[in-house]
PDB file of C-alpha atoms and ligand atoms in Angstrom:
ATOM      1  CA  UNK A   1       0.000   0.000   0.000  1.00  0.00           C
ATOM      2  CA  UNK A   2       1.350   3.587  -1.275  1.00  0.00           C
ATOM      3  CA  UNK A   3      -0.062   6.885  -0.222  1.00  0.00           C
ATOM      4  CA  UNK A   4       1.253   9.950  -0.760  1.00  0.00           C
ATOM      5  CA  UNK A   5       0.075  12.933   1.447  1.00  0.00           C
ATOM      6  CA  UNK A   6       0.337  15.937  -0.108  1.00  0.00           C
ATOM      7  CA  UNK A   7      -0.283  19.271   1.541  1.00  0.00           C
ATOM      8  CA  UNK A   8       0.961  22.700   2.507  1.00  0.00           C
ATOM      9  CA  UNK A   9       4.172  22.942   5.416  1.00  0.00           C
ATOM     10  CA  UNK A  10       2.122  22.674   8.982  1.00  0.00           C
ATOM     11  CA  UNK A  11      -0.496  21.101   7.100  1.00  0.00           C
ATOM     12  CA  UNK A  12      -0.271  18.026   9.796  1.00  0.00           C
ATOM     13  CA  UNK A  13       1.251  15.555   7.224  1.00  0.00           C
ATOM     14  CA  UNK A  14       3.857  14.213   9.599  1.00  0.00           C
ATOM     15  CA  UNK A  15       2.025  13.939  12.550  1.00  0.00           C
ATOM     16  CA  UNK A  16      -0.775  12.209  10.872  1.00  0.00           C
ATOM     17  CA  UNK A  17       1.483  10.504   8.911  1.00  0.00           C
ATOM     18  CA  UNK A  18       3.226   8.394  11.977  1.00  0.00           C
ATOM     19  CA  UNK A  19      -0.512   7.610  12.721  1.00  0.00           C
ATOM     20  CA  UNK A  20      -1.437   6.685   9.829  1.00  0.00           C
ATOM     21  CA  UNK A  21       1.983   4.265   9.518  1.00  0.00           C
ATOM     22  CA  UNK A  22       1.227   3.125  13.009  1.00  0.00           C
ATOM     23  CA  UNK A  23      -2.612   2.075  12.017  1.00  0.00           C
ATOM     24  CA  UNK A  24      -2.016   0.667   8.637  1.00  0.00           C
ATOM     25  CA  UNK A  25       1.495  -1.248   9.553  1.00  0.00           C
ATOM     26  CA  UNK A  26       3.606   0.285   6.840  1.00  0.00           C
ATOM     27  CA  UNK A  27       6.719   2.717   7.425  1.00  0.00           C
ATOM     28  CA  UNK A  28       6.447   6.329   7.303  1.00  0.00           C
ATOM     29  CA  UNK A  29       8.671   8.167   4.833  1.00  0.00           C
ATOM     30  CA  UNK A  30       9.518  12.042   5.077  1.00  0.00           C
ATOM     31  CA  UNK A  31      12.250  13.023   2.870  1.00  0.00           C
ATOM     32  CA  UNK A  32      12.334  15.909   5.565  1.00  0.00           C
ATOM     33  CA  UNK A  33      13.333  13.924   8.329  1.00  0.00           C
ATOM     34  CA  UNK A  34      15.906  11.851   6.182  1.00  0.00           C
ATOM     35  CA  UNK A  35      17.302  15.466   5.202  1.00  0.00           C
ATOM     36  CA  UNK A  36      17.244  16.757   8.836  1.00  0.00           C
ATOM     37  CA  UNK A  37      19.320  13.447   9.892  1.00  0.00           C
ATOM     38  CA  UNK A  38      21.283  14.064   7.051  1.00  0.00           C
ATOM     39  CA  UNK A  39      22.159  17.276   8.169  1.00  0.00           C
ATOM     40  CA  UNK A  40      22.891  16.609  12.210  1.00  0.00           C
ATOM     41  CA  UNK A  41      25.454  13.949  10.973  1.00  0.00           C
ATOM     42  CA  UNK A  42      26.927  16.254   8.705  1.00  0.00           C
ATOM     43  CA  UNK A  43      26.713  13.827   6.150  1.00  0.00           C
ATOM     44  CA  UNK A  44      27.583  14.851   1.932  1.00  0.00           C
ATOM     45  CA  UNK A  45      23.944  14.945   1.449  1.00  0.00           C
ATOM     46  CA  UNK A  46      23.205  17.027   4.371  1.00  0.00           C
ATOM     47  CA  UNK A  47      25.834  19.460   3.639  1.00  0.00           C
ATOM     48  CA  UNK A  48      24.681  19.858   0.127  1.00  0.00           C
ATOM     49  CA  UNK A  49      20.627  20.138   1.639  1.00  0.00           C
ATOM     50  CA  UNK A  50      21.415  22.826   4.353  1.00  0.00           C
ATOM     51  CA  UNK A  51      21.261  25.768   2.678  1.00  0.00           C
ATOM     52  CA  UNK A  52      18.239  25.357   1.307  1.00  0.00           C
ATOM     53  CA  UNK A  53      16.370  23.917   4.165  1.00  0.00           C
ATOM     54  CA  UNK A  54      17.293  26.729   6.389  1.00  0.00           C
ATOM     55  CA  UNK A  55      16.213  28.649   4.090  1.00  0.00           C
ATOM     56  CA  UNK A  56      12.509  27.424   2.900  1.00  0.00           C
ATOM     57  CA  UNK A  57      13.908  26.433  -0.551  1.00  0.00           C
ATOM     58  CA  UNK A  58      13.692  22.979  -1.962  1.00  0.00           C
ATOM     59  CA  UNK A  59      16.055  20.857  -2.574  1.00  0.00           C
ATOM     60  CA  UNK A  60      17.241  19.298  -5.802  1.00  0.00           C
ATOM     61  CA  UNK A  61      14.953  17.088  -7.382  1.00  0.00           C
ATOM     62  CA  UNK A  62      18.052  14.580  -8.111  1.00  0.00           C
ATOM     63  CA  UNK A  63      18.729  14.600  -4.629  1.00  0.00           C
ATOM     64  CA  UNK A  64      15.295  13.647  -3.268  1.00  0.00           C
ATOM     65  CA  UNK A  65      15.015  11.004  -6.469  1.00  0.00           C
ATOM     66  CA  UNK A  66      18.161   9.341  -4.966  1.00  0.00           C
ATOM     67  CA  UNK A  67      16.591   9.387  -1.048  1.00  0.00           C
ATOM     68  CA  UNK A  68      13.113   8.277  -2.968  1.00  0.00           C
ATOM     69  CA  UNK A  69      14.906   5.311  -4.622  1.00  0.00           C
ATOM     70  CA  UNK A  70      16.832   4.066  -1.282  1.00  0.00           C
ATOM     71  CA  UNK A  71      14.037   3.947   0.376  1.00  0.00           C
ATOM     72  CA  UNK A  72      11.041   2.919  -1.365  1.00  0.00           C
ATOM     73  CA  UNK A  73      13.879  -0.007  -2.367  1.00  0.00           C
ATOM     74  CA  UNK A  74      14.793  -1.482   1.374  1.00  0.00           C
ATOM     75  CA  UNK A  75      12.637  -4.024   2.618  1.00  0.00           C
ATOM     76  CA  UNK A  76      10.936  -2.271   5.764  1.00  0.00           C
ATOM     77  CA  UNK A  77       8.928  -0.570   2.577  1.00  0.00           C
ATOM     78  CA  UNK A  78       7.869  -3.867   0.983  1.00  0.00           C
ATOM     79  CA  UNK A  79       4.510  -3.923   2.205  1.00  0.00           C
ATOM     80  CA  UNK A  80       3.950  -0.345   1.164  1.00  0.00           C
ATOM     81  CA  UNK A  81       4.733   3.142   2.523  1.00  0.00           C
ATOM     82  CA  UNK A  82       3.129   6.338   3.750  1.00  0.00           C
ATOM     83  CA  UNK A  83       5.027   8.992   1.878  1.00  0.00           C
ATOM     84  CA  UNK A  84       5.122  12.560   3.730  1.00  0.00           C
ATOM     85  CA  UNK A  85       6.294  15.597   2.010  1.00  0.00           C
ATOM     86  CA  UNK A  86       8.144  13.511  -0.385  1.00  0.00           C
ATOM     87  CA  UNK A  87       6.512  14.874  -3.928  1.00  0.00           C
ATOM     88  CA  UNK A  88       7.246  18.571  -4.060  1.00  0.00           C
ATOM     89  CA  UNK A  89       7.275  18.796  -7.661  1.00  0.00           C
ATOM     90  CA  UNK A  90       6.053  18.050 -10.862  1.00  0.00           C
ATOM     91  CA  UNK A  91       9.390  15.837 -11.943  1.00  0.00           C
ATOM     92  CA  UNK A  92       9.017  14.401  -8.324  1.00  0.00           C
ATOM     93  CA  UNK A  93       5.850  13.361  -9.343  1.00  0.00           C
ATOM     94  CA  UNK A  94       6.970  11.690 -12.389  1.00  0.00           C
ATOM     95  CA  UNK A  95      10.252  10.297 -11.203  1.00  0.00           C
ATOM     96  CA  UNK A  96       8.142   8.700  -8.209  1.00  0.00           C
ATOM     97  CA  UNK A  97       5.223   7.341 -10.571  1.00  0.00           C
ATOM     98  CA  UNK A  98       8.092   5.834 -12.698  1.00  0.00           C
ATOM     99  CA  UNK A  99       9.914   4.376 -10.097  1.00  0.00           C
ATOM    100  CA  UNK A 100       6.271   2.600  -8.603  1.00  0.00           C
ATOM    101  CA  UNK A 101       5.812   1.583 -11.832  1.00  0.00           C
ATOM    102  CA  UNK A 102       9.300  -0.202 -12.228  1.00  0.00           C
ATOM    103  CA  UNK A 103       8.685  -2.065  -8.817  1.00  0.00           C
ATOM    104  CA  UNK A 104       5.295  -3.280  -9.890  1.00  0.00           C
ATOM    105  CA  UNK A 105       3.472  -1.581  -7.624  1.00  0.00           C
ATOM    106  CA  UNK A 106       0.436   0.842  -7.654  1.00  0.00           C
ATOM    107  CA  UNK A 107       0.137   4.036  -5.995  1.00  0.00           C
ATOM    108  CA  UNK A 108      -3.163   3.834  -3.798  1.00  0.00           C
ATOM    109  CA  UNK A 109      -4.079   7.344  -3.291  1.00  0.00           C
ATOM    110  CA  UNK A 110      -2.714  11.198  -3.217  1.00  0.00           C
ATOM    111  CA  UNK A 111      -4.191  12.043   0.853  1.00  0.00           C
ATOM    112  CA  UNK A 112      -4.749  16.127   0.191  1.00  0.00           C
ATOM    113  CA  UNK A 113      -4.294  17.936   3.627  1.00  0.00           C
ATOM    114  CA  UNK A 114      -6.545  21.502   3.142  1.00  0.00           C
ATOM    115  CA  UNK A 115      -5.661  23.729   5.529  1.00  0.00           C
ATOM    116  CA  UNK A 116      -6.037  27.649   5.398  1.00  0.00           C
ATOM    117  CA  UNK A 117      -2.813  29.828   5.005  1.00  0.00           C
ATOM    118  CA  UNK A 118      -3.575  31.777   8.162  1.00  0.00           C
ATOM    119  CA  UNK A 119      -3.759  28.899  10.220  1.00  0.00           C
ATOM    120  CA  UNK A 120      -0.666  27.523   8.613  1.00  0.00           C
ATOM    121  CA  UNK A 121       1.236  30.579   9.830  1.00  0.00           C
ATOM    122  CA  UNK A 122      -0.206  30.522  13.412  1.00  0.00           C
ATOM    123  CA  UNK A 123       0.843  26.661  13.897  1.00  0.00           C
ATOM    124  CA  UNK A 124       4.206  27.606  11.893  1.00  0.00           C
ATOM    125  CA  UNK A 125       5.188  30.062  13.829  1.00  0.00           C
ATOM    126  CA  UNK A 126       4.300  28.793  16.845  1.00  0.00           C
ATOM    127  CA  UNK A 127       5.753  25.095  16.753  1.00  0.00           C
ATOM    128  CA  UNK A 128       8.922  23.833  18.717  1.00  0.00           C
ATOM    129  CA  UNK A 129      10.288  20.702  17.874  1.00  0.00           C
ATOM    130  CA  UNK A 130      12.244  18.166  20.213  1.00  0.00           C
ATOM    131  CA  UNK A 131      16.192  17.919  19.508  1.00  0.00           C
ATOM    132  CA  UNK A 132      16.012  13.897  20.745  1.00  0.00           C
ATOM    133  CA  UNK A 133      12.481  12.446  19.267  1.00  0.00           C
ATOM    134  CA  UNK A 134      11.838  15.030  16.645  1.00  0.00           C
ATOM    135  CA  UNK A 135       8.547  15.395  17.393  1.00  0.00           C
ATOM    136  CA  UNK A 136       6.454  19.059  17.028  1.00  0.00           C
ATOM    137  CA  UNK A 137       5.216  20.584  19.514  1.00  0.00           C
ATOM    138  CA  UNK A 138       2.498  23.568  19.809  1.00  0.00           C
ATOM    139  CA  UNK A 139       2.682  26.788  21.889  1.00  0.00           C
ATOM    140  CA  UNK A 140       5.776  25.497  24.094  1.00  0.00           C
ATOM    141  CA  UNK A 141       8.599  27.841  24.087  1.00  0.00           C
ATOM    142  CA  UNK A 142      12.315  26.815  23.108  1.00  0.00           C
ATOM    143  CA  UNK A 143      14.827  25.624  25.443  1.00  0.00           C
ATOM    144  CA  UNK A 144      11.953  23.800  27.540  1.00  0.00           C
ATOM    145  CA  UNK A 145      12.762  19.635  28.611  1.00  0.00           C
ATOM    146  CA  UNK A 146      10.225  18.016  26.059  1.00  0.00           C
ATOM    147  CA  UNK A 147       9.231  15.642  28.893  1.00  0.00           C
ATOM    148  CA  UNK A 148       8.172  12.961  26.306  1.00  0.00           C
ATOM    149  CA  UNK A 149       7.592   9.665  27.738  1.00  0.00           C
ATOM    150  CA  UNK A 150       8.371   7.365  25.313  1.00  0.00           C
ATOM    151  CA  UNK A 151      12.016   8.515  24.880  1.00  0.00           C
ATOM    152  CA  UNK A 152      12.968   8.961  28.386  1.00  0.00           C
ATOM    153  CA  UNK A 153      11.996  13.442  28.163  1.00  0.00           C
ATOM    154  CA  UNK A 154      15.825  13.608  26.955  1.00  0.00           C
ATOM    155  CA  UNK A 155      15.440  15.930  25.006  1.00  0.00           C
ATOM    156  CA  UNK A 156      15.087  19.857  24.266  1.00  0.00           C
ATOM    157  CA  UNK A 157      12.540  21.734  22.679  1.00  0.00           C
ATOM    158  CA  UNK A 158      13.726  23.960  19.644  1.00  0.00           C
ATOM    159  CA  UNK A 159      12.754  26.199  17.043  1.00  0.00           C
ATOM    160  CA  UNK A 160      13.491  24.911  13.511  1.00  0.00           C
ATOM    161  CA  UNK A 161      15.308  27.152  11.403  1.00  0.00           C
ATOM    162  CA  UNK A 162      12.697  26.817   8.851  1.00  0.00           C
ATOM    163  CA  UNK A 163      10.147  27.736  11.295  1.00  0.00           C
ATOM    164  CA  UNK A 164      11.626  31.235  11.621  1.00  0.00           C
ATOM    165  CA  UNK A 165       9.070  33.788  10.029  1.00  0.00           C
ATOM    166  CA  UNK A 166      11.320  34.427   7.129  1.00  0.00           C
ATOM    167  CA  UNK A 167      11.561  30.600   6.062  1.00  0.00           C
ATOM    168  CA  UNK A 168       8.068  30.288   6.575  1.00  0.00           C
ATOM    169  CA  UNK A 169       6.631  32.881   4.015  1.00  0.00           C
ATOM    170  CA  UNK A 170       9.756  31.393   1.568  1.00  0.00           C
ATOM    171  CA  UNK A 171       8.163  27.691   2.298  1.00  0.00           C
ATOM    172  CA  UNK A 172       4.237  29.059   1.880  1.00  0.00           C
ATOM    173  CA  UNK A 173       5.691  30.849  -1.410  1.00  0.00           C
ATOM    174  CA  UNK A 174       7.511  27.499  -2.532  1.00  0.00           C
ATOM    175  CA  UNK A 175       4.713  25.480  -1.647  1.00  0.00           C
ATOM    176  CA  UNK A 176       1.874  27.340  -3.947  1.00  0.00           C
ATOM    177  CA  UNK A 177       4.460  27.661  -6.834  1.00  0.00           C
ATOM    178  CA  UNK A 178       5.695  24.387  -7.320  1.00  0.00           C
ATOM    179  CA  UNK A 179       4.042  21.726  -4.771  1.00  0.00           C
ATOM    180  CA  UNK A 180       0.082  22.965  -5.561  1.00  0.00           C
ATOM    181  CA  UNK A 181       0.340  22.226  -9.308  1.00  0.00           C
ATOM    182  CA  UNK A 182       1.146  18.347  -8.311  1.00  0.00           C
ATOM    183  CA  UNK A 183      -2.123  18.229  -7.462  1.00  0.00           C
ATOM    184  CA  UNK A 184      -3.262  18.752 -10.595  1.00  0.00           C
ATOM    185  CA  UNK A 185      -0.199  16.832 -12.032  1.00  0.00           C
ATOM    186  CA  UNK A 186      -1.702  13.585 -10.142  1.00  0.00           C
ATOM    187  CA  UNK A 187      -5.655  14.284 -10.988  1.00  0.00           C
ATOM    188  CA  UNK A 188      -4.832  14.800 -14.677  1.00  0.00           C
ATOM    189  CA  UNK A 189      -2.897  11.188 -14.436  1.00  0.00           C
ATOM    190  CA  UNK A 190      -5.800   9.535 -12.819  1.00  0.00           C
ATOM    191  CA  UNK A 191      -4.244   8.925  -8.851  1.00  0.00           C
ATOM    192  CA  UNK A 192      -7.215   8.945  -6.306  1.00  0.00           C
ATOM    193  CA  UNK A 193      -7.147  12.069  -4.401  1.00  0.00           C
ATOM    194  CA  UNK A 194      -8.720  11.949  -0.898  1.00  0.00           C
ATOM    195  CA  UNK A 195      -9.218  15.430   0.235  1.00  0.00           C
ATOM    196  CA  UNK A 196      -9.591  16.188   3.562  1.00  0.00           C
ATOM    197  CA  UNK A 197     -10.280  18.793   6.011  1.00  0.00           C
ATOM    198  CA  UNK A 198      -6.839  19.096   7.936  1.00  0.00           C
ATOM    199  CA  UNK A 199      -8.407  21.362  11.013  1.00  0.00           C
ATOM    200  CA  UNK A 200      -9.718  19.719  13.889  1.00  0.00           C
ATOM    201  CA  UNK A 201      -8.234  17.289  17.070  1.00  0.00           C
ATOM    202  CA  UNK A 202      -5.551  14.690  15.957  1.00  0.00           C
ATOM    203  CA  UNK A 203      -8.118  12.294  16.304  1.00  0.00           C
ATOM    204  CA  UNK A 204     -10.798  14.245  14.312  1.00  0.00           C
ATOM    205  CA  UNK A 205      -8.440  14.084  11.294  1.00  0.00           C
ATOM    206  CA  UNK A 206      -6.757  10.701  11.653  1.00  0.00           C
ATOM    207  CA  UNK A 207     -10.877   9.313  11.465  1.00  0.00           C
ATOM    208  CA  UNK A 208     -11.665  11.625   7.872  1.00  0.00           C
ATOM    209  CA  UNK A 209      -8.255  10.212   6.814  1.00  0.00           C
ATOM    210  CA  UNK A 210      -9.531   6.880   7.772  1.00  0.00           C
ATOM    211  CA  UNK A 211     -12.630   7.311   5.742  1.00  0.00           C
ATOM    212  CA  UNK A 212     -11.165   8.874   2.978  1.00  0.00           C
ATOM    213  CA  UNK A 213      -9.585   6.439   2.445  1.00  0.00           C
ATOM    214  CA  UNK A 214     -12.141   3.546   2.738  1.00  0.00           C
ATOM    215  CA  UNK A 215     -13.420   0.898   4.707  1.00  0.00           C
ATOM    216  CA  UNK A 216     -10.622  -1.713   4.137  1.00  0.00           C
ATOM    217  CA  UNK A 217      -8.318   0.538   5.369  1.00  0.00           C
TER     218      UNK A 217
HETATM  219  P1  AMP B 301       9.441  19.038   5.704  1.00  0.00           P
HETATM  220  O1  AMP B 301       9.919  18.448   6.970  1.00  0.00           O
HETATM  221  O2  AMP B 301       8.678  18.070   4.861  1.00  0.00           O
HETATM  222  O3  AMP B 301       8.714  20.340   5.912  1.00  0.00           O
HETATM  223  O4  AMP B 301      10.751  19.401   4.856  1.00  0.00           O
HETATM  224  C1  AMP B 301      11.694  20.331   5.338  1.00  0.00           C
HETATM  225  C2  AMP B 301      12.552  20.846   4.199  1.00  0.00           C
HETATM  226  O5  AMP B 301      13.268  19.769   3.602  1.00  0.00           O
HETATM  227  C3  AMP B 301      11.797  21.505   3.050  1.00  0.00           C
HETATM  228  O6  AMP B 301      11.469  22.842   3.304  1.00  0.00           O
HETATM  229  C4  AMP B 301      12.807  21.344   1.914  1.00  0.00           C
HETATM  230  O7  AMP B 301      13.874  22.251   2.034  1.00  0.00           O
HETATM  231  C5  AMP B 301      13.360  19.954   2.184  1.00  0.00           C
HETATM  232  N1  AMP B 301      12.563  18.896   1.518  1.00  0.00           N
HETATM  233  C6  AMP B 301      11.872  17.889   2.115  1.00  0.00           C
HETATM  234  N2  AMP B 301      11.270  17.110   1.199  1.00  0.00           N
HETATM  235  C7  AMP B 301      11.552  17.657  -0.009  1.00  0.00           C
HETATM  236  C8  AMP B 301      11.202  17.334  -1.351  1.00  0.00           C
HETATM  237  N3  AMP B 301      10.411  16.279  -1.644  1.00  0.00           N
HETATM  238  N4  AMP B 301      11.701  18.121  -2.339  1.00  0.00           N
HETATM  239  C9  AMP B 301      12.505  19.168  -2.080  1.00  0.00           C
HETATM  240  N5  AMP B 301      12.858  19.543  -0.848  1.00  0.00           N
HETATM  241  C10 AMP B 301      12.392  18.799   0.201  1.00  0.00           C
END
């Protein structure tokens, strides 16, 4: 099983995302959390992605084609994958429909998070993220413990560069010019696209993601 979410930065793709994973027993994939590790390791591919994260921009197509490939290839993705933030562009799209295609399998549906731009902004802008478990957090100030229980409350809460009000209007900008037309990209191809309404409780939109995407889910 293959589903891409698609959706605006802050849209809720990776939160829903690990729930979504968690519920259907298939790995979550974020080409933004591969780039982020890449990039605390210092790594070649995080060196050559930093610049451009920090600063809203995307990165090279070829660069995300190359993470795509790696991962949709190893076998913790055989049984499918939930792919979050990982088609950006239109040759993303294309170099991801190709590379399904080569592996025999389908894509199952394009999950469209619809959230407004003011509310985008407000959760941006006011998100801190934990240094240890990575995981977002809403209306907690930097430099608090994060306190999470599953990973021991190790670690401390940060602002991402990219969250910074600057990188935010670049990432809003980016994601209207180049990531919106996918959608269009994908419906003119014939994907499914399960729109949802992206504002509510966690649990409010995990259930219309449920039933968006059907009963035998
Ligand atoms: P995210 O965590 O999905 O918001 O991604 C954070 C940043 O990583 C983005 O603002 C981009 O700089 C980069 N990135 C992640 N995924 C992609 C992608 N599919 N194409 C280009 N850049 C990406």
């Amino acid at each position: 099983m293959l589903i891409v979410l698609l959706g605006p930065p802050g849209a809720g793709k990776g939160t829903q995302g690990e729930r979504l994973a968690a519920r259907l027993g298939v790995p979550k994939i974020a080409t933004g959390d591969v780039l982020r590790a890449a990039v605390r390791e210092g790594t070649p591919l995080g060196l050559e992605a930093k610049a451009a994260m920090d600063r809203g921009d995307l990165v090279p197509d070829e660069v995300i084609m190359g993470i795509m490939k790696e991962t949709l290839n190893s076998p913790d993705a055989a049984k499918g994958a939930i792919l979050d933030g990982v088609v950006r562009t239109i040759p993303q799209a294309e170099g991801l429909t190709e590379m399904i295609q080569s592996l025999g399998r389908e894509l199952d549906a394009v999950l469209l998070f619809d959230v407004e731009t003011e509310e985008l902004v407000r959760r941006l802008s006011g998100r801190t993220t934990c240094d240890s478990c990575q995981r977002p957090f809403f209306g907690r100030e930097p430099g608090q413990p994060c306190g999470c229980t599953e990973h021991n409350g190790v670690g401390t809460l940060t602002r991402r560069r990219d969250d910074e009000p600057e990188a935010v209007r670049k990432r809003l900008e980016v994601y209207k010019a180049q990531t919106a037309p996918v959608i269009d990209w994908y419906r003119r191809n014939g994907a499914r696209i399960v729109a949802i309404n992206a504002v509510g409780t966690l649990d409010e939109v995990e259930a219309r993601a449920l039933a968006g995407l059907g009963p035998s889910r």
